[in-house]
Coordinates of C-alpha atoms in Angstrom, one line a residue:
Chain A
M328 CA -12.2 -4.9 -28.4
K329 CA -14.0 -5.9 -25.2
R330 CA -10.6 -6.3 -23.6
E331 CA -8.3 -4.0 -25.5
I332 CA -10.3 -0.8 -24.8
P333 CA -10.4 -1.3 -21.0
L334 CA -6.7 -2.1 -21.0
A335 CA -6.0 1.1 -22.9
I336 CA -8.2 3.1 -20.5
T337 CA -6.3 1.6 -17.5
F338 CA -2.9 2.4 -19.2
I339 CA -3.8 5.9 -20.2
S340 CA -5.3 6.9 -16.9
G341 CA -2.6 5.4 -14.8
F342 CA 0.3 6.6 -17.0
L343 CA -1.0 10.1 -17.2
L344 CA -1.1 10.3 -13.4
I345 CA 2.6 9.1 -13.2
V346 CA 3.6 11.6 -15.9
A347 CA 1.8 14.4 -13.9
L348 CA 4.1 13.7 -11.0
F349 CA 7.1 14.6 -13.0
I350 CA 5.7 17.5 -15.0
P351 CA 4.2 20.0 -12.5
H352 CA 3.0 22.4 -15.3
K353 CA -0.3 22.8 -17.2
P354 CA -2.1 20.7 -18.3
F355 CA -0.4 18.0 -16.3
G356 CA 0.0 20.0 -13.1
T357 CA -3.7 19.9 -12.2
L358 CA -4.3 16.5 -13.7
Q359 CA -3.8 14.6 -10.4
E360 CA -6.5 16.7 -8.7
T361 CA -8.9 16.5 -11.6
F362 CA -8.4 12.7 -12.0
N363 CA -8.8 12.3 -8.3
D364 CA -12.2 14.0 -8.4
W365 CA -13.3 11.9 -11.4
Y366 CA -12.1 8.8 -9.5
I367 CA -14.3 9.8 -6.5
I368 CA -17.3 10.3 -8.7
V369 CA -17.0 7.1 -10.7
S370 CA -16.1 4.9 -7.6
G371 CA -19.1 6.5 -5.9
F372 CA -21.3 4.8 -8.5
T373 CA -19.8 1.4 -7.7
M374 CA -21.5 1.7 -4.4
I375 CA -24.8 1.3 -6.3
L376 CA -23.6 -2.1 -7.5
G377 CA -22.7 -3.1 -4.0
I378 CA -26.0 -2.0 -2.6
D379 CA -27.8 -3.9 -5.4
S380 CA -26.0 -7.0 -4.5
L381 CA -26.7 -6.7 -0.8
L382 CA -30.4 -6.0 -1.3
L383 CA -30.9 -8.7 -4.0
H384 CA -29.2 -11.3 -1.8
N385 CA -31.4 -10.5 1.1
W386 CA -34.6 -10.2 -1.0
N387 CA -34.0 -13.7 -2.4
K388 CA -33.8 -14.9 1.2
V389 CA -37.1 -13.3 1.9
K390 CA -38.7 -14.5 -1.3
R391 CA -37.6 -18.1 -0.8
R392 CA -38.4 -18.1 2.9
K393 CA -34.9 -19.3 3.7
S394 CA -33.8 -19.6 7.3
D395 CA -33.5 -16.3 9.2
W396 CA -35.5 -14.5 6.4
P397 CA -37.2 -12.1 8.9
Y398 CA -33.7 -10.7 9.7
A399 CA -33.1 -10.2 5.9
L400 CA -36.4 -8.3 5.7
A401 CA -35.3 -6.2 8.7
L402 CA -32.1 -5.4 6.8
I403 CA -33.9 -4.3 3.7
M404 CA -36.4 -2.2 5.7
S405 CA -33.7 -0.6 7.7
F406 CA -31.8 0.3 4.5
F407 CA -34.8 2.0 3.0
L408 CA -36.0 3.7 6.2
T409 CA -32.5 5.2 6.7
F410 CA -32.2 6.1 3.0
L411 CA -35.6 7.8 3.0
W412 CA -34.9 9.6 6.2
G413 CA -31.7 11.0 4.7
L414 CA -33.6 12.0 1.5
Y415 CA -36.2 13.7 3.7
S416 CA -33.4 15.7 5.4
I417 CA -31.9 16.7 2.0
V418 CA -35.2 17.7 0.4
Y419 CA -37.4 19.2 3.2
E420 CA -35.1 20.3 6.1
P421 CA -33.7 23.9 6.0
T422 CA -30.0 22.8 5.8
H423 CA -30.6 20.4 2.9
N424 CA -27.9 18.3 4.5
P425 CA -28.6 15.2 6.6
F426 CA -25.2 15.6 8.2
A427 CA -25.8 19.1 9.5
P428 CA -25.9 19.3 13.3
T429 CA -29.5 20.4 13.4
A430 CA -30.7 17.8 10.9
S431 CA -33.1 15.2 12.3
F432 CA -31.1 12.4 10.6
L433 CA -27.9 13.3 12.5
K434 CA -29.7 14.1 15.7
Y435 CA -31.8 10.9 16.0
F436 CA -30.6 8.3 13.5
Y437 CA -26.9 8.9 13.8
K438 CA -26.8 9.4 17.6
S439 CA -29.4 6.9 18.7
I440 CA -29.1 4.1 16.1
F441 CA -25.8 4.2 14.2
V442 CA -23.4 5.2 17.0
P443 CA -24.7 2.7 19.6
L444 CA -24.7 -0.1 17.0
Q445 CA -21.2 0.7 15.7
A446 CA -19.6 1.5 19.0
T447 CA -21.1 -1.6 20.8
M448 CA -20.1 -3.8 17.9
F449 CA -16.5 -2.6 18.2
A450 CA -16.6 -2.7 22.0
L451 CA -17.7 -6.3 21.8
L452 CA -14.3 -7.0 20.2
A453 CA -12.6 -6.1 23.5
F454 CA -13.8 -9.5 24.9
F455 CA -12.8 -11.5 21.8
I456 CA -9.4 -9.8 21.7
A457 CA -8.9 -10.7 25.3
S458 CA -9.8 -14.4 24.6
A459 CA -7.5 -14.4 21.5
A460 CA -4.7 -12.9 23.6
Y461 CA -5.1 -15.7 26.1
R462 CA -4.3 -18.1 23.2
A463 CA -1.6 -16.1 21.5
F464 CA 0.3 -14.7 24.4
R465 CA 1.4 -17.9 26.1
A466 CA 4.9 -17.1 27.2
R467 CA 6.2 -20.4 25.7
E468 CA 8.7 -19.0 23.3
I469 CA 10.7 -15.8 23.0
N470 CA 8.5 -14.2 20.3
S471 CA 5.2 -14.6 22.1
T472 CA 6.8 -13.4 25.3
L473 CA 8.0 -10.2 23.5
L474 CA 4.5 -9.7 22.2
L475 CA 3.1 -10.2 25.7
F476 CA 5.5 -7.9 27.4
S477 CA 5.3 -5.0 24.9
A478 CA 1.5 -5.2 24.9
A479 CA 1.4 -5.2 28.7
L480 CA 3.9 -2.4 29.0
V481 CA 2.1 -0.2 26.4
M482 CA -1.3 -0.8 28.0
L483 CA -0.2 -0.1 31.5
G484 CA 2.1 2.8 30.5
R485 CA -0.6 4.6 28.5
V486 CA -3.5 4.5 31.0
P487 CA -3.9 7.0 33.9
E488 CA -2.3 5.6 37.1
G489 CA -1.0 2.6 35.1
E490 CA 2.4 3.1 36.6
Q491 CA 0.9 2.8 40.1
A492 CA -0.7 -0.5 39.2
A493 CA 2.2 -2.0 37.3
P494 CA 4.4 -2.9 40.3
Y495 CA 1.5 -4.9 41.8
V496 CA 0.7 -6.6 38.5
F497 CA 4.4 -7.5 38.1
G498 CA 4.6 -8.6 41.7
I499 CA 1.6 -10.9 41.5
I500 CA 2.8 -12.5 38.2
S501 CA 6.3 -13.0 39.6
L502 CA 5.0 -14.5 42.8
L503 CA 2.8 -16.9 40.8
F504 CA 5.7 -18.0 38.6
A505 CA 8.0 -18.3 41.6
V506 CA 5.5 -20.6 43.3
Y507 CA 5.2 -22.6 40.1
F508 CA 9.0 -23.0 39.9
F509 CA 9.3 -24.1 43.5
I510 CA 6.5 -26.7 43.1
E511 CA 8.2 -28.0 39.9
A512 CA 11.6 -28.1 41.8
S513 CA 10.0 -30.0 44.7
L514 CA 8.7 -32.7 42.3
L515 CA 12.2 -33.3 40.8
T516 CA 15.0 -35.3 42.2
A517 CA 18.4 -33.5 42.8
G518 CA 19.9 -32.4 39.5
F519 CA 20.6 -29.4 37.3
L520 CA 17.0 -28.8 36.4
K521 CA 15.9 -28.8 40.1
Y522 CA 18.5 -26.1 41.0
L523 CA 17.6 -24.1 37.9
Y524 CA 14.0 -24.0 38.9
I525 CA 14.9 -22.9 42.4
A526 CA 17.3 -20.3 41.1
L527 CA 14.6 -18.9 38.8
G528 CA 12.1 -18.8 41.6
V529 CA 14.5 -16.9 43.9
L530 CA 15.4 -14.6 41.0
L531 CA 11.8 -13.7 40.4
L532 CA 11.2 -13.0 44.1
A533 CA 14.3 -10.9 44.3
A534 CA 13.2 -8.9 41.2
I535 CA 9.8 -7.9 42.5
Y536 CA 11.1 -4.9 44.5
P537 CA 13.7 -3.4 42.1
V538 CA 11.6 -4.0 39.0
G539 CA 8.5 -2.6 40.8
K540 CA 10.5 0.5 41.7
L541 CA 11.7 0.8 38.1
L542 CA 8.1 0.4 36.7
L543 CA 6.8 3.0 39.2
A544 CA 9.3 5.6 38.2
Y545 CA 9.7 4.9 34.4
L546 CA 6.7 3.0 33.1
P547 CA 5.3 5.8 30.9
K548 CA 8.8 6.5 29.6
I549 CA 9.3 2.8 28.8
A550 CA 5.9 2.7 27.0
D551 CA 6.9 5.8 25.0
W552 CA 10.3 4.3 24.2
I553 CA 8.6 1.1 22.9
M554 CA 6.3 3.1 20.7
N555 CA 9.0 5.5 19.4
I556 CA 11.9 3.1 18.8
P557 CA 11.3 -0.6 18.2
Q558 CA 7.7 -0.2 17.2
L559 CA 8.6 2.7 14.8
A560 CA 11.5 0.7 13.3
A561 CA 9.3 -2.4 12.5
K562 CA 6.4 -0.2 11.3
R563 CA 8.8 1.6 9.0
G564 CA 10.2 -1.6 7.6
I565 CA 6.6 -2.9 7.0
L566 CA 5.6 0.4 5.4
I567 CA 8.6 0.4 3.1
G568 CA 7.7 -3.1 2.1
V569 CA 4.1 -2.3 1.5
A570 CA 5.0 0.7 -0.6
L571 CA 7.4 -1.3 -2.8
G572 CA 4.8 -4.0 -3.2
G573 CA 2.1 -1.5 -4.0
I574 CA 4.2 0.3 -6.5
A575 CA 5.1 -3.0 -8.2
M576 CA 1.5 -4.1 -8.3
S577 CA 0.3 -0.8 -9.6
L578 CA 2.9 -0.9 -12.4
R579 CA 1.8 -4.4 -13.3
I580 CA -1.8 -3.2 -13.6
I581 CA -0.8 -0.1 -15.7
V582 CA 1.2 -2.0 -18.2
G583 CA -1.4 -4.7 -18.5
I584 CA 0.4 -7.7 -16.9
E585 CA -2.2 -7.9 -14.1
R586 CA -5.7 -8.3 -15.7
T587 CA -7.8 -10.1 -13.1
Y588 CA -10.1 -7.0 -12.8
L589 CA -11.4 -7.7 -16.3
K590 CA -12.8 -11.1 -15.5
Chain B
M520 CA -40.3 12.7 25.6
T521 CA -38.6 12.4 22.2
S522 CA -35.1 12.2 23.8
V523 CA -36.4 9.5 26.3
F524 CA -37.7 7.5 23.3
W525 CA -34.4 7.7 21.4
T526 CA -32.4 6.9 24.6
W527 CA -34.4 3.7 24.9
V528 CA -33.8 2.9 21.3
A529 CA -30.1 3.4 21.7
A530 CA -30.1 1.3 24.9
F531 CA -32.1 -1.5 23.2
F532 CA -29.5 -1.7 20.3
T533 CA -26.6 -1.5 22.8
L534 CA -28.0 -4.4 24.9
S535 CA -29.0 -6.4 21.8
I536 CA -25.4 -6.3 20.5
L537 CA -23.9 -7.0 24.0
S538 CA -26.2 -10.0 24.3
F539 CA -23.9 -11.9 21.9
L540 CA -21.6 -12.3 24.9
Y541 CA -24.1 -14.9 26.2
K542 CA -24.6 -16.6 22.8
D543 CA -26.0 -15.9 19.3
N544 CA -29.6 -15.0 19.8
P545 CA -32.5 -13.3 17.9
F546 CA -31.9 -9.9 19.5
Y547 CA -28.3 -9.9 18.4
K548 CA -29.2 -11.1 14.9
F549 CA -31.9 -8.4 14.6
A550 CA -29.5 -5.6 15.7
E551 CA -26.7 -6.9 13.5
H552 CA -29.0 -6.9 10.4
I553 CA -30.3 -3.4 11.2
Y554 CA -26.7 -2.3 11.5
V555 CA -25.7 -3.7 8.1
G556 CA -28.8 -2.2 6.4
S557 CA -28.7 1.2 8.0
S558 CA -24.9 1.5 7.6
A559 CA -25.2 0.8 3.9
A560 CA -27.8 3.6 3.5
F561 CA -25.7 5.8 5.7
Y562 CA -22.6 5.4 3.5
V563 CA -24.6 5.9 0.3
L564 CA -25.9 9.2 1.7
Q565 CA -22.5 10.2 2.9
L566 CA -21.0 9.5 -0.5
W567 CA -23.7 11.5 -2.3
V568 CA -23.6 14.5 0.1
F569 CA -19.8 14.8 0.5
D570 CA -18.4 13.4 -2.8
V571 CA -20.7 12.9 -5.8
Y572 CA -23.0 15.8 -5.4
P573 CA -20.4 18.6 -4.8
K574 CA -18.0 17.2 -7.4
L575 CA -20.4 16.3 -10.1
V576 CA -23.7 18.2 -9.7
G577 CA -21.9 21.1 -8.0
G578 CA -19.3 21.1 -10.7
F579 CA -21.9 21.4 -13.4
Q580 CA -23.5 24.2 -11.5
Y581 CA -20.6 26.3 -10.5
K582 CA -17.7 25.6 -12.9
V583 CA -17.3 27.4 -16.2
G584 CA -15.9 26.6 -19.6
I585 CA -13.8 23.5 -20.2
E586 CA -13.7 22.6 -16.5
K587 CA -17.5 22.3 -16.6
W588 CA -17.9 20.3 -19.8
I589 CA -15.0 18.0 -19.1
L590 CA -17.2 16.6 -16.2
I591 CA -19.2 14.8 -18.9
I592 CA -16.4 12.2 -19.0
P593 CA -16.8 11.0 -15.3
A594 CA -20.6 11.3 -15.7
F595 CA -20.4 9.1 -18.8
L596 CA -18.2 6.6 -17.0
S597 CA -20.5 6.6 -14.0
V598 CA -23.4 5.8 -16.3
L599 CA -21.3 3.0 -17.9
M600 CA -20.8 1.5 -14.5
L601 CA -24.6 1.1 -14.2
T602 CA -24.7 -0.9 -17.5
R603 CA -23.8 -3.9 -15.4
F604 CA -27.6 -4.1 -14.8
I605 CA -28.3 -4.5 -18.5
K606 CA -27.0 -7.9 -19.6
P607 CA -26.5 -7.3 -23.4
I608 CA -24.3 -4.3 -22.8
S609 CA -22.9 -5.2 -19.3
W610 CA -19.4 -5.5 -20.8
L611 CA -19.4 -1.6 -21.1
S612 CA -19.1 -1.4 -17.3
R613 CA -15.5 -2.7 -17.8
W614 CA -14.6 0.7 -19.2
A615 CA -15.6 2.4 -16.0
I616 CA -13.9 -0.3 -13.9
A617 CA -10.8 0.0 -16.0
F618 CA -10.8 3.7 -15.4
T619 CA -11.1 3.3 -11.6
V620 CA -8.4 0.5 -11.6
G621 CA -6.1 2.6 -13.7
M622 CA -6.7 5.7 -11.5
A623 CA -6.1 3.6 -8.3
A624 CA -2.9 2.2 -9.9
G625 CA -1.6 5.6 -10.9
L626 CA -2.5 7.1 -7.6
G627 CA -0.9 4.0 -6.0
V628 CA 2.4 4.7 -7.7
T629 CA 2.5 8.4 -7.0
G630 CA 0.9 8.3 -3.6
L631 CA 3.0 5.4 -2.3
L632 CA 6.2 7.1 -3.6
Q633 CA 5.4 10.5 -2.2
G634 CA 3.6 9.5 0.9
F635 CA 5.3 6.3 2.1
L636 CA 8.5 5.2 0.4
V637 CA 10.5 8.4 0.0
P638 CA 9.6 9.9 3.5
Q639 CA 10.1 6.7 5.3
V640 CA 13.5 6.0 3.6
K641 CA 14.5 9.6 4.2
A642 CA 13.6 9.4 7.9
T643 CA 15.7 6.2 8.3
F644 CA 18.9 7.9 7.3
L645 CA 19.9 8.7 10.9
P646 CA 23.4 9.5 12.3
F647 CA 24.8 6.7 14.4
Y648 CA 26.4 9.3 16.7
V649 CA 24.3 12.0 18.2
P650 CA 26.0 14.7 20.4
G651 CA 24.1 15.1 23.6
T652 CA 24.1 17.2 26.8
S653 CA 26.1 14.4 28.6
F654 CA 27.9 11.2 27.7
W655 CA 24.8 9.1 28.7
N656 CA 22.4 11.4 26.9
S657 CA 24.5 11.1 23.7
F658 CA 24.8 7.3 24.2
Y659 CA 21.0 7.0 24.7
L660 CA 20.2 9.0 21.5
S661 CA 22.8 7.2 19.4
V662 CA 21.6 3.8 20.5
N663 CA 18.1 4.7 19.7
N664 CA 19.1 5.8 16.2
I665 CA 21.1 2.6 15.6
L666 CA 18.1 0.5 16.8
I667 CA 15.7 2.4 14.4
V668 CA 18.1 1.8 11.4
L669 CA 18.8 -1.8 12.3
G670 CA 15.2 -2.5 13.1
T671 CA 14.0 -1.1 9.8
V672 CA 16.6 -3.0 7.7
A673 CA 16.0 -6.2 9.7
T674 CA 12.2 -6.0 9.2
I675 CA 12.6 -5.5 5.5
F676 CA 14.9 -8.5 5.3
Y677 CA 12.4 -10.6 7.2
F678 CA 10.0 -10.1 4.3
Y679 CA 12.6 -11.0 1.7
F680 CA 11.5 -14.5 0.6
S681 CA 13.6 -15.0 -2.6
R682 CA 16.4 -16.8 -0.6
E683 CA 16.2 -19.2 2.3
H684 CA 16.6 -17.5 5.7
K685 CA 20.0 -19.2 6.5
G686 CA 23.3 -17.8 7.7
A687 CA 23.6 -14.0 7.8
L688 CA 20.1 -13.6 6.2
G689 CA 18.7 -15.9 8.9
T690 CA 20.3 -13.9 11.7
I691 CA 19.0 -10.6 10.3
S692 CA 15.5 -11.9 9.7
R693 CA 15.4 -13.3 13.3
A694 CA 16.3 -9.8 14.5
G695 CA 13.5 -8.5 12.2
I696 CA 10.9 -10.8 13.7
T697 CA 11.9 -9.6 17.2
F698 CA 11.2 -6.0 16.2
I699 CA 8.0 -7.1 14.5
M700 CA 6.7 -8.9 17.6
I701 CA 7.4 -5.9 19.8
A702 CA 5.6 -3.7 17.3
F703 CA 2.6 -6.1 17.0
G704 CA 2.4 -6.3 20.8
A705 CA 2.4 -2.5 21.1
S706 CA -0.3 -2.2 18.3
F707 CA -2.3 -4.9 20.1
G708 CA -2.1 -2.9 23.4
Y709 CA -3.3 0.2 21.6
T710 CA -6.2 -1.7 19.9
V711 CA -7.3 -3.2 23.2
M712 CA -7.2 0.2 24.9
A713 CA -9.3 1.7 22.1
R714 CA -11.9 -1.1 22.3
V715 CA -12.0 -1.0 26.1
S716 CA -12.5 2.8 25.9
L717 CA -15.5 2.2 23.5
L718 CA -16.9 -0.4 26.0
I719 CA -16.5 2.1 28.9
G720 CA -18.4 4.7 26.7
R721 CA -21.3 2.3 26.1
M722 CA -21.4 1.3 29.8
Y723 CA -21.4 5.0 30.8
F724 CA -24.3 5.5 28.4
L725 CA -26.3 2.7 29.9
I726 CA -25.6 3.6 33.5
H727 CA -25.6 7.4 33.2
D728 CA -27.9 8.3 30.3
W729 CA -30.3 5.4 30.3
L730 CA -30.6 4.2 33.9
H731 CA -29.6 7.5 35.6
L732 CA -27.7 5.6 38.2
A733 CA -24.6 7.8 38.3

């Protein structure tokens, strides 16, 4: 009984929603909206379980004086202070809504604590993304080179005055690579590789002016083309795959093949 | 005076988080824990104000007839969810979990069908020849359509793992990874731009609002 009833509930709720898609008449027509509201209500209460777990974990740290316990205490206190502030806004302030523009909660907590913390935390990622890019974008094979070029073109093409900077960026990079090829060629004895390096160096130097002109004139259009054609195609392929996988998984759950949520 | 105080609070938290660039330190740890605690409370309040209160309490207040009394079902399931705190009857919480899982699965099937699969497949049925204003315009538009169709099909084939990627399948999947790499690079560029714009926002706050230097 402890397993059969939950399985039946999952089957009925999931199956009714699928049926509602094919029968757009009463009582099925409004079923999706009604069930969606119920889902929001019930899943809202799962937040209480999560909060309980978070607070209990940190309270145990404080109680046992584990390392970094003062930070755990700060976490618990910040939770309750924020929560009580929101409650105060709901009960005592005229709008009875902590998210109203005039509410003290939105004016002070949201703008001076929540936004700075969240925005700075995400801004910090800019530095770590840059360091990750340094490792991932080494132009050693064709795939990472493609990744590097499309990222660089999109970034330069989508910033104001990016097309003005792009020829210089390309020129400097080409110059550095050309110098590298000439040095490598000078270290080699005569042979195919030596001439290949020289040819590559010359090619890069010769490409600076025409490619620079091209970037200056068409960079925003190139960035738009990357976003609208190859990026769209790959994203569409991934989305179709995700949809097929999601549907298969959902059907497995509805018919009771997938039962890990009952453990 | 109040705004000066809150500006200093915001500057303190901004600098505390940025201090992680030097190394992990007590200021960063303090700000990080405050962020976690206050975010949790923030989302609880948001959930209550925008979801649970209007749909449950508001429903009982303003709905009439069967629409009102049927709300007893989600209310009952919500209470069942909390039985997890009472050991002897904690198994009852599975009913509520089963309901949310079933709902998510049902919405997954219908939502993914209506929102993703059908529209994306429909949008991929593109003509390989597009008449344009000139030969080159027509050529450009046609090549774009061909690239979209080939790119989509190749990307799907790249994720087909039931057969070894050899021969024709290998060629198609290699074309797929090319498209995927370009897409990831473009997404990466976008993400970097978003993060840098946030960083500029925080720097502007520190220089303009806090230090009044510009």
